[in-house]
Tab-separated table of C-alpha atoms in Angstrom:
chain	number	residue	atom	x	y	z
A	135	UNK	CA	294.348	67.288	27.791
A	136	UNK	CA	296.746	64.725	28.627
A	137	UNK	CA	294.772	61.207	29.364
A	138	UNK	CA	296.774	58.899	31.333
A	139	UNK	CA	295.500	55.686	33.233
A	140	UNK	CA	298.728	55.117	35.424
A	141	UNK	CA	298.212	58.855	36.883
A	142	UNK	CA	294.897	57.624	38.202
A	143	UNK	CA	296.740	54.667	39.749
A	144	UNK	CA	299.244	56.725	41.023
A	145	UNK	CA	298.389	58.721	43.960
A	146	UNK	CA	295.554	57.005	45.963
A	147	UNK	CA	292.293	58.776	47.142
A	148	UNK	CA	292.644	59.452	50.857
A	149	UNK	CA	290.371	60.813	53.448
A	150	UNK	CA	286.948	62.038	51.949
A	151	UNK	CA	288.333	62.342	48.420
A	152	UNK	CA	285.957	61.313	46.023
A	153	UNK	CA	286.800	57.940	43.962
A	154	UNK	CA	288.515	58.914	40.789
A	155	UNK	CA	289.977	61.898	41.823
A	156	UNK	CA	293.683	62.788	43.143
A	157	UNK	CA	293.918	65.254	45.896
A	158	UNK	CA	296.161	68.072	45.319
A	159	UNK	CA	296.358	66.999	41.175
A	160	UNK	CA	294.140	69.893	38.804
A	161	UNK	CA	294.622	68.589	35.149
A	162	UNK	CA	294.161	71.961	33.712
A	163	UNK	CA	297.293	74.038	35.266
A	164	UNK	CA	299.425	74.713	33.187
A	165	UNK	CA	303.788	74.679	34.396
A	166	UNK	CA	304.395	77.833	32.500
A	167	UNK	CA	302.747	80.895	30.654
A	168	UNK	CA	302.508	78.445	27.465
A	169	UNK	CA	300.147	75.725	29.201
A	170	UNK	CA	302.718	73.231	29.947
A	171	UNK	CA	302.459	70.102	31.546
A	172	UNK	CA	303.923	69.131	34.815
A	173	UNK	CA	305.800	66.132	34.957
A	174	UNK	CA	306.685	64.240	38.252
A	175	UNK	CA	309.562	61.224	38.300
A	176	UNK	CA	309.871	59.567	41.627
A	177	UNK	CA	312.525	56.873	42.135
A	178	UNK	CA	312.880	54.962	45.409
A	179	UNK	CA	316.210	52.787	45.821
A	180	UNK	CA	317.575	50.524	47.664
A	181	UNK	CA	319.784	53.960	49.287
A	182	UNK	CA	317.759	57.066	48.068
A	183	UNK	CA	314.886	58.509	47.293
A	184	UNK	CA	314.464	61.215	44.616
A	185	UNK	CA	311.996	62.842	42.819
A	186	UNK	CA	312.555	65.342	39.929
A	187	UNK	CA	309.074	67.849	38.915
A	188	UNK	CA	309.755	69.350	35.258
A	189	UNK	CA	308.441	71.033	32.522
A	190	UNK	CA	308.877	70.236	28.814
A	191	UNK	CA	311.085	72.479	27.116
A	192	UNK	CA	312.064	72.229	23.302
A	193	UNK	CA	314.131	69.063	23.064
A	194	UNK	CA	314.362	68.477	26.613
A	195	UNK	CA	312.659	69.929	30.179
A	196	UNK	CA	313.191	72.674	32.220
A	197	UNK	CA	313.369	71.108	36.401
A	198	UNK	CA	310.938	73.017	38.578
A	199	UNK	CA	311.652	71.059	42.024
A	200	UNK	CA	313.226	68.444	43.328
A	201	UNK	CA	314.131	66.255	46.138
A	202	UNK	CA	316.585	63.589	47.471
A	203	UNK	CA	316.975	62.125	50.573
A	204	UNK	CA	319.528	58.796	51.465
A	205	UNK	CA	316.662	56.783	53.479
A	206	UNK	CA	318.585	53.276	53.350
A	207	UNK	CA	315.254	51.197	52.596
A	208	UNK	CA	317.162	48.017	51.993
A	209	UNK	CA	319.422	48.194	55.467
A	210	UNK	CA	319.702	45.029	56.403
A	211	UNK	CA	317.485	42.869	54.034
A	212	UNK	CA	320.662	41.307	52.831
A	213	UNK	CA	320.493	39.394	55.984
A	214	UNK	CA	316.881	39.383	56.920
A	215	UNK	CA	315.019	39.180	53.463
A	216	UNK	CA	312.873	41.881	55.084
A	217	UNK	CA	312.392	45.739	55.004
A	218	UNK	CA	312.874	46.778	58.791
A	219	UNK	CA	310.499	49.103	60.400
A	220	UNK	CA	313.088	51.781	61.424
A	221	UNK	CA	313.665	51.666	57.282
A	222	UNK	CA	310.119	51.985	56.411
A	223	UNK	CA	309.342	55.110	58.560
A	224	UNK	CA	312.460	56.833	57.099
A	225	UNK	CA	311.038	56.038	53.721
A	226	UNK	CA	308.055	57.325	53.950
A	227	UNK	CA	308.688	60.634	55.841
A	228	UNK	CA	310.764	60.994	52.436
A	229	UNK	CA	307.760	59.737	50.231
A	230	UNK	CA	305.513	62.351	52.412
A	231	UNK	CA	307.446	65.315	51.282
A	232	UNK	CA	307.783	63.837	47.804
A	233	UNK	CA	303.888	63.586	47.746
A	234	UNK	CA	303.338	67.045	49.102
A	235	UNK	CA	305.820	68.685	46.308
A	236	UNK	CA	303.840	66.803	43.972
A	237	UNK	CA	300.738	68.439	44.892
A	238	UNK	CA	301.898	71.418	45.441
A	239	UNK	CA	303.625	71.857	41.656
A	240	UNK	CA	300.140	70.213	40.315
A	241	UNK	CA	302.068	67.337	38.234
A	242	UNK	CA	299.531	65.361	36.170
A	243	UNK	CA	301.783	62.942	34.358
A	244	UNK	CA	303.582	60.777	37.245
A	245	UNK	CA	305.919	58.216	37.004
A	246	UNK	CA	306.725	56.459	40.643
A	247	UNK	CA	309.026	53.671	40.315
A	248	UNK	CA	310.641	51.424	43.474
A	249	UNK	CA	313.585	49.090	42.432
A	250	UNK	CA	315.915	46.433	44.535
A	251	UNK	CA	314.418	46.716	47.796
A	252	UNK	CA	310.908	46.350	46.684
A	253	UNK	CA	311.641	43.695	44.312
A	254	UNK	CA	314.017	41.703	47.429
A	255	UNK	CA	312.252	41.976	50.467
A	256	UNK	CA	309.699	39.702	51.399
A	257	UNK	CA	307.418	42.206	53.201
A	258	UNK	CA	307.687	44.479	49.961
A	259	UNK	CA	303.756	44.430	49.199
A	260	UNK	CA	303.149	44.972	52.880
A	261	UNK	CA	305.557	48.125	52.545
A	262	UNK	CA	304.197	49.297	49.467
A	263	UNK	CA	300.302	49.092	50.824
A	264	UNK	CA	301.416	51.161	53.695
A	265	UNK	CA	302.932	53.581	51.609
A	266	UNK	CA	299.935	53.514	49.435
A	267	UNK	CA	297.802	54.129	52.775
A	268	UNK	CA	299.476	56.822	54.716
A	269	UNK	CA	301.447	58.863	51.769
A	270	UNK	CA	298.666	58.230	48.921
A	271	UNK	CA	301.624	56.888	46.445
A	272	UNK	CA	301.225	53.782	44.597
A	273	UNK	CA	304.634	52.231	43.744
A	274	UNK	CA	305.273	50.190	40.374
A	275	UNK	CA	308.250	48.002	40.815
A	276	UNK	CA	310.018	48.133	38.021
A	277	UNK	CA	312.435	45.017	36.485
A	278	UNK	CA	316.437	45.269	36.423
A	279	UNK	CA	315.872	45.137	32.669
A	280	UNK	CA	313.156	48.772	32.884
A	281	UNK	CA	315.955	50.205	35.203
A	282	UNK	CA	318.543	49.161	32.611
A	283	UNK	CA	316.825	51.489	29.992
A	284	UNK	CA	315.812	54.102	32.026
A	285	UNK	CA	318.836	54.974	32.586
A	286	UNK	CA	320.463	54.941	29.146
A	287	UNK	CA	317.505	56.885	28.433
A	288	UNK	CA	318.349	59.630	31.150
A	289	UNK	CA	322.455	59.304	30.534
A	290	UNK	CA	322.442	59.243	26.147
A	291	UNK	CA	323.105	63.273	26.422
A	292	UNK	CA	326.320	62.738	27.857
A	293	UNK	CA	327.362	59.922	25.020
A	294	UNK	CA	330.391	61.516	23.651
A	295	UNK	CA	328.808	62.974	20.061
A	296	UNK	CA	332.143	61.738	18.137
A	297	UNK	CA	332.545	58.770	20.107
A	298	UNK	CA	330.821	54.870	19.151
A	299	UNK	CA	329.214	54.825	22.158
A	300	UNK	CA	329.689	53.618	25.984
A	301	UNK	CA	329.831	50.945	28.641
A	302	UNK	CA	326.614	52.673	30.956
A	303	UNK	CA	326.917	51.543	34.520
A	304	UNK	CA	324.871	52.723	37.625
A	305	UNK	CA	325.872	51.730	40.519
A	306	UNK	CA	323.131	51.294	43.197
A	307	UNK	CA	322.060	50.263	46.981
A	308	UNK	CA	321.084	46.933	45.991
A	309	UNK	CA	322.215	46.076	42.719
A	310	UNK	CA	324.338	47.227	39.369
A	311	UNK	CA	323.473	47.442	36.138
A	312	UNK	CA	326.044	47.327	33.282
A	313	UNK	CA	324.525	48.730	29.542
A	314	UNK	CA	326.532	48.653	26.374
A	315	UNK	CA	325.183	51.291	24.359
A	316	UNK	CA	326.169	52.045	20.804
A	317	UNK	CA	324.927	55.003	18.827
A	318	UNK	CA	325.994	55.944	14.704
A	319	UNK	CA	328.959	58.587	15.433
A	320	UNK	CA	327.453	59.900	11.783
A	321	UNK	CA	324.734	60.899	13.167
A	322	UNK	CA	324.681	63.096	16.706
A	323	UNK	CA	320.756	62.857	17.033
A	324	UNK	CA	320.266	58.985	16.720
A	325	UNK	CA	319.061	57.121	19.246
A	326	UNK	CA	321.577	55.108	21.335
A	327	UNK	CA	321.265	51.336	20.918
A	328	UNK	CA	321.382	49.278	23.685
A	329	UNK	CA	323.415	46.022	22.296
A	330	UNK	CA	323.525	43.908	25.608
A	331	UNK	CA	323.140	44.595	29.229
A	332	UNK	CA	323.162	43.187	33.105
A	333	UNK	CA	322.241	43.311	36.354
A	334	UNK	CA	324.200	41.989	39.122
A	335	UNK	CA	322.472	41.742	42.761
A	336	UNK	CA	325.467	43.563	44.718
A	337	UNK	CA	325.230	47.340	45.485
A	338	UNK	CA	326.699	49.563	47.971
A	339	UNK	CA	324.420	48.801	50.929
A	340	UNK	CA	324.636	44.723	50.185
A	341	UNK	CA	328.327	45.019	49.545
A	342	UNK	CA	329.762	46.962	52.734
A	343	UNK	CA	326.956	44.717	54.570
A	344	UNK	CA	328.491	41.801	53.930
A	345	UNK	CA	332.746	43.021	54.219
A	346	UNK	CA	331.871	46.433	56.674
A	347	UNK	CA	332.371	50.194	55.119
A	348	UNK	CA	333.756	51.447	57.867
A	349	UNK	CA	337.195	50.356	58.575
A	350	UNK	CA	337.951	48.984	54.777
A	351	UNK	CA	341.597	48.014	54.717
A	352	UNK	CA	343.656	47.145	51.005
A	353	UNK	CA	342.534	43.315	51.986
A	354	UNK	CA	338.862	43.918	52.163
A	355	UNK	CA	338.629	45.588	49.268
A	356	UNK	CA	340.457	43.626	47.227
A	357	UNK	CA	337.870	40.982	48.196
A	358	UNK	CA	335.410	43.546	47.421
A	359	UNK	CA	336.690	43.847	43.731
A	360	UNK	CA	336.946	40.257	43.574
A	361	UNK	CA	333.131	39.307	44.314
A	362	UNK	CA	332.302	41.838	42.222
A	363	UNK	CA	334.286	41.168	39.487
A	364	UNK	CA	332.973	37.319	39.589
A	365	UNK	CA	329.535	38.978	38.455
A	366	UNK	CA	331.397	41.716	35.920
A	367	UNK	CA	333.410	39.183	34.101
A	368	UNK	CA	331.498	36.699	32.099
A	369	UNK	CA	329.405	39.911	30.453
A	370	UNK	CA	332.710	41.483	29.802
A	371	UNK	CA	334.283	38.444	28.103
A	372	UNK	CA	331.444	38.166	25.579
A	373	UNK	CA	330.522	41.704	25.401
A	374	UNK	CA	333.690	43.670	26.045
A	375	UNK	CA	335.489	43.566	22.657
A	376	UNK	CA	335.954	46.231	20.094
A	377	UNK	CA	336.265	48.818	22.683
A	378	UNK	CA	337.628	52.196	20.180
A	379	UNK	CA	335.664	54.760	20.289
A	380	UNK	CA	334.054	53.761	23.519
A	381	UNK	CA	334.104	55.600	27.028
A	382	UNK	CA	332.925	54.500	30.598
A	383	UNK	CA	329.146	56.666	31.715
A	384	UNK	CA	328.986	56.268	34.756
A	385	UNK	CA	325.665	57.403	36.934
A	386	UNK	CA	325.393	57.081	40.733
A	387	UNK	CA	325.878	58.635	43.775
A	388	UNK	CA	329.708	56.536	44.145
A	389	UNK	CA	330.599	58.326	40.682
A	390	UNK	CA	329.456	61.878	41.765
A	391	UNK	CA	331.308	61.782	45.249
A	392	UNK	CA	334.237	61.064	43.651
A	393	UNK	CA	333.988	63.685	41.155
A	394	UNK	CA	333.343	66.163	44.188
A	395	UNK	CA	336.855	64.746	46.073
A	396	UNK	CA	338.540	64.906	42.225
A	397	UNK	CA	337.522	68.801	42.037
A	398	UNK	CA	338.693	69.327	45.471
A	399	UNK	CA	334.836	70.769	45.904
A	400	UNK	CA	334.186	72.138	49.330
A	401	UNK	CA	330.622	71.359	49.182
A	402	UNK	CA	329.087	69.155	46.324
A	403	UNK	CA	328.545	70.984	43.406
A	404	UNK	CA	326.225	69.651	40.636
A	405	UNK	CA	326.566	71.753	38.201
A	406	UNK	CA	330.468	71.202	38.437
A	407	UNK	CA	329.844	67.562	38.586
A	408	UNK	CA	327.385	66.598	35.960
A	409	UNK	CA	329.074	65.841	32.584
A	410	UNK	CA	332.672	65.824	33.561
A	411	UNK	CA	335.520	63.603	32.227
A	412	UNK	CA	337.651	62.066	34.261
A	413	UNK	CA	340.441	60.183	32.983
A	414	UNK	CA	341.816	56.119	34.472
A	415	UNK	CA	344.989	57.919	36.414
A	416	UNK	CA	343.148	60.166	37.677
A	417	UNK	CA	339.954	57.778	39.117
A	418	UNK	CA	342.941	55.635	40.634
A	419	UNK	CA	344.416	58.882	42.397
A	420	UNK	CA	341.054	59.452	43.983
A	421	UNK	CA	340.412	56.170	44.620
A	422	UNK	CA	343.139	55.785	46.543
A	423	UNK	CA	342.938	58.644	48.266
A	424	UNK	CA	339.415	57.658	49.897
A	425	UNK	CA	341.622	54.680	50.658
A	426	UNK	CA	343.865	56.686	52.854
A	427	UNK	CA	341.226	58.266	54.822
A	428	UNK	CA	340.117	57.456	57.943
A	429	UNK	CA	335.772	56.556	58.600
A	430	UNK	CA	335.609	60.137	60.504
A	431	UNK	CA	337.649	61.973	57.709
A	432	UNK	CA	335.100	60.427	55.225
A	433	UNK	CA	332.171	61.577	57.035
A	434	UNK	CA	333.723	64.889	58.014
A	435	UNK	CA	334.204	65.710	54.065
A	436	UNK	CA	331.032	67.593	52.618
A	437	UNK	CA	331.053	65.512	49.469
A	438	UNK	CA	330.655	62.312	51.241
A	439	UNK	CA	329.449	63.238	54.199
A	440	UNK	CA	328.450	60.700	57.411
A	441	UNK	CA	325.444	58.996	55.017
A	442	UNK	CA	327.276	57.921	52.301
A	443	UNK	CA	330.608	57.328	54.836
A	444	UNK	CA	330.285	53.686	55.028
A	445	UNK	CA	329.558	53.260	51.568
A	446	UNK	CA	331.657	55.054	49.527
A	447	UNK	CA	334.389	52.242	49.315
A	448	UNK	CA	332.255	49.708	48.782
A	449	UNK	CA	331.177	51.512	45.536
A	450	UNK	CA	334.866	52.442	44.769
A	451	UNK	CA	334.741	48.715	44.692
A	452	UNK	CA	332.302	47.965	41.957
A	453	UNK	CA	333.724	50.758	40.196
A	454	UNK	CA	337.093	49.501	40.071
A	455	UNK	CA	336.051	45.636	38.848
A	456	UNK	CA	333.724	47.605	35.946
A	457	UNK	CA	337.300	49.334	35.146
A	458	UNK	CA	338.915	46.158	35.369
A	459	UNK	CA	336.976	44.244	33.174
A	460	UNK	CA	336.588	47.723	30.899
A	461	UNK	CA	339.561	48.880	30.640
A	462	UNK	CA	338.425	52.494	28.862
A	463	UNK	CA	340.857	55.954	29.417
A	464	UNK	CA	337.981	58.033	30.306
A	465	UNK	CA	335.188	58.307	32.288
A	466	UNK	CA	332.154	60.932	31.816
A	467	UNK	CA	330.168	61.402	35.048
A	468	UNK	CA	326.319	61.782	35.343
A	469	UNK	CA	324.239	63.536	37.823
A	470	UNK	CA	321.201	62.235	36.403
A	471	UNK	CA	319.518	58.653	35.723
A	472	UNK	CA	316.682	57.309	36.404
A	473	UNK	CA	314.028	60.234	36.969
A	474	UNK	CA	315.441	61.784	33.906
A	475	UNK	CA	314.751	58.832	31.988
A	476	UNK	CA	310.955	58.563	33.315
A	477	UNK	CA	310.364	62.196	32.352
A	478	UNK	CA	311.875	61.896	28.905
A	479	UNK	CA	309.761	58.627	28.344
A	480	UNK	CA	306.309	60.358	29.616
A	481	UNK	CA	307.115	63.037	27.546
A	482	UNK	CA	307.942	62.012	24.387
A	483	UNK	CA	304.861	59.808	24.878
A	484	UNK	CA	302.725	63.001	24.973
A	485	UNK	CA	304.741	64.246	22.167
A	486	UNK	CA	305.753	66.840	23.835
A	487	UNK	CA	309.142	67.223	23.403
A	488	UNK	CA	310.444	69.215	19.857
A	489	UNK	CA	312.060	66.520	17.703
A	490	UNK	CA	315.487	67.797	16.481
C-alpha cells in the first residue's frame, strides 16, 4: 500500500469527514484487474486547467480520464496584481469537476500543482484557501524551475531517438520556459539532461494584454517578437551554440493549434497532433496564415476556436522569437506536459513503472 504524506495534504476534509481521511479517496481500489494504482495530475495555469487520471502500465501509463477547461485565472493580473473574482469562480467550477473525477476514479497518489497566476497575484493565498474550502483541493505552487522539469519530464518521449537532443519550450498564460535538453544519441533509454534552462514572465494572456489579440496587425506583432525576443536572447547567446543534431519540442496549447490549422483538421485532433514534425517553412506558412485572418475567422475555426481567439497570435509571437534566436529546421509538437510529467514522477517514485 502506497504511503504518501502529500495525498493527505491534498484534498481537504469537508463537511463531517473525519480528520485524516479524504472523502471520495479508498486506498485499496485497485485501476485495473492487476491492483493498480490510480494516479491523479492536476495542473492549473495561468489559461487552463487540466487534470489527467492514469494507470501505470509497463514503461509508461494507460489515461483513464481527463479534463481541460481554458478558465483564464490570470485575466487581468498583469494590470491589477490581483486574481479577479469573475476569474476565481471560473476556476473553481473547473477545480469542482476536477475534484469530483478524482473521487469518482478513486486516485490515491495526487499531484495538484498551480503555476504563474498563483505565484503573481497578490490575493493568491486568499484564492488558494477558497479553493481549499469550497472544492477540498489543496494547491502546491510550484517554482518556474519545478515547471521547467516537469515538463522535460512529460516531453523526453518525443526527443528524436537519433537526434542530440532539443531546445524544450512551453509556452504558457503567464510565462515561458525555455529547456535545453541533451540526451546520449548511443543510448535511446537514457535519461535526457537538462544542461541550462529559463523562464521568462510573458505568456499569452500577459502578452496580448499588454499589445491586444484581437486586431494584431504586422506592426504589433513585430513588437510582440521584439519584447519577447529581449527575454529569449541573452539565454540563446550563451546557450544556443552547437545546435546539430538538435530539434525545437515544443508543448502548449499555441503549438497544438497550429498543428490543427497545418493539418487542415476540421476539429482538433490529438491523436493527429501529438508527436508531429513540422518543418521552419512550413511553421512560417501557418503563421502567416493566422496572420491573414480576421478575429471572427479565428474564433469561427474549430482548432482555435473563440477562447483561444485572442491569443493565438500572441503565442505565434513567442514562438517566432524562440525560432529566431533557435534557428532549428524542425519542430516536433507535444500534446502533453506538465500532468504527464507529475504522473511519471509519482510513479516511478512508487516504482511502479517497468524499467526498460
Amino acid at each position: 500500500m502506497i504511503n504518501d504524506t502529500r495525498l493527505r495534504e491534498s484534498l481537504a476534509p469537508r463537511g463531517n469527514i473525519e480528520p485524516g481521511l479524504q472523502p471520495g479517496l479508498d486506498p485499496g481500489t485497485p485501476c485495473a484487474a492487476n491492483g493498480s494504482s490510480v494516479y491523479a495530475a492536476l495542473d492549473l495555469g495561468t489559461n487552463n486547467c487540466r487534470l489527467l487520471i492514469a494507470c501505470p502500465s509497463g514503461e509508461s501509463f494507460r489515461v483513464v480520464d481527463s479534463f481541460s477547461r481554458i478558465v483564464r485565472l490570470g485575466e487581468g493580473i498583469s494590470t491589477t496584481g490581483c486574481i479577479s473574482e469573475a476569474a476565481m469562480e471560473r476556476a473553481i467550477a473547473a477545480l469542482s469537476i476536477c475534484r469530483d473525477k478524482i473521487q469518482f476514479r478513486k486516485a490515491r497518489r495526487l499531484r495538484l500543482i498551480a503555476t504563474e497566476a498563483c505565484r503573481a497575484a497578490s490575493n493568491a493565498q486568499g484564492f488558494r484557501d477558497r479553493v481549499a474550502a469550497e472544492t477540498g483541493i489543496r494547491l502546491e505552487v510550484i517554482d518556474r524551475e519545478t515547471e521547467a522539469a516537469l515538463a522535460v519530464k512529460g516531453c523526453a518521449p518525443l526527443l528524436d531517438p537519433h537526434g542530440h537532443g532539443a531546445i524544450l519550450f512551453d509556452i504558457g498564460g503567464g510565462s515561458s520556459e525555455l529547456v535545453r535538453i541533451e540526451r546520449d544519441p548511443a543510448d535511446r533509454h537514457a535519461e535526457p539532461q537538462i544542461k541550462a534552462w529559463m523562464s521568462i514572465p510573458l505568456g499569452v494572456v500577459t502578452l496580448a494584454e499588454r499589445f491586444g489579440g484581437r486586431d494584431v496587425t504586422p506592426e504589433i506583432y513585430a513588437a510582440m517578437v521584439e519584447t519577447v525576443s529581449g527575454h529569449v536572447g541573452p539565454f540563446a547567446a550563451e546557450h544556443g551554440g552547437d545546435l546539430a543534431g538538435m530539434h525545437l519540442l515544443g508543448t502548449s496549447g499555441t503549438v497544438t493549434t497550429l498543428a490543427g490549422i497545418h493539418l487542415n483538421l476540421m476539429r482538433y485532433d490529438r491523436r493527429r497532433v501529438d508527436g508531429i514534425w513540422i518543418n521552419d517553412a512550413e511553421i512560417s506558412a501557418t503563421i502567416a496564415r493566422l496572420l491573414s485572418m480576421s478575429y471572427r475567422e479565428r474564433a469561427d475555426n474549430n482548432c482555435i476556436s473563440v477562447e483561444r481567439a485572442d491569443l493565438v497570435l500572441a503565442g505565434c509571437a513567442i514562438l517566432d522569437s524562440i525560432r529566431q534566436a533557435f534557428p532549428l529546421p524542425r519542430l516536433r509538437v507535444a500534446d502533453r506536459g506538465l500532468r504527464e510529467g507529475m504522473l511519471v514522477e509519482m510513479m516511478r517514485e512508487d516504482g511502479a513503472l517497468r524499467t526498460a
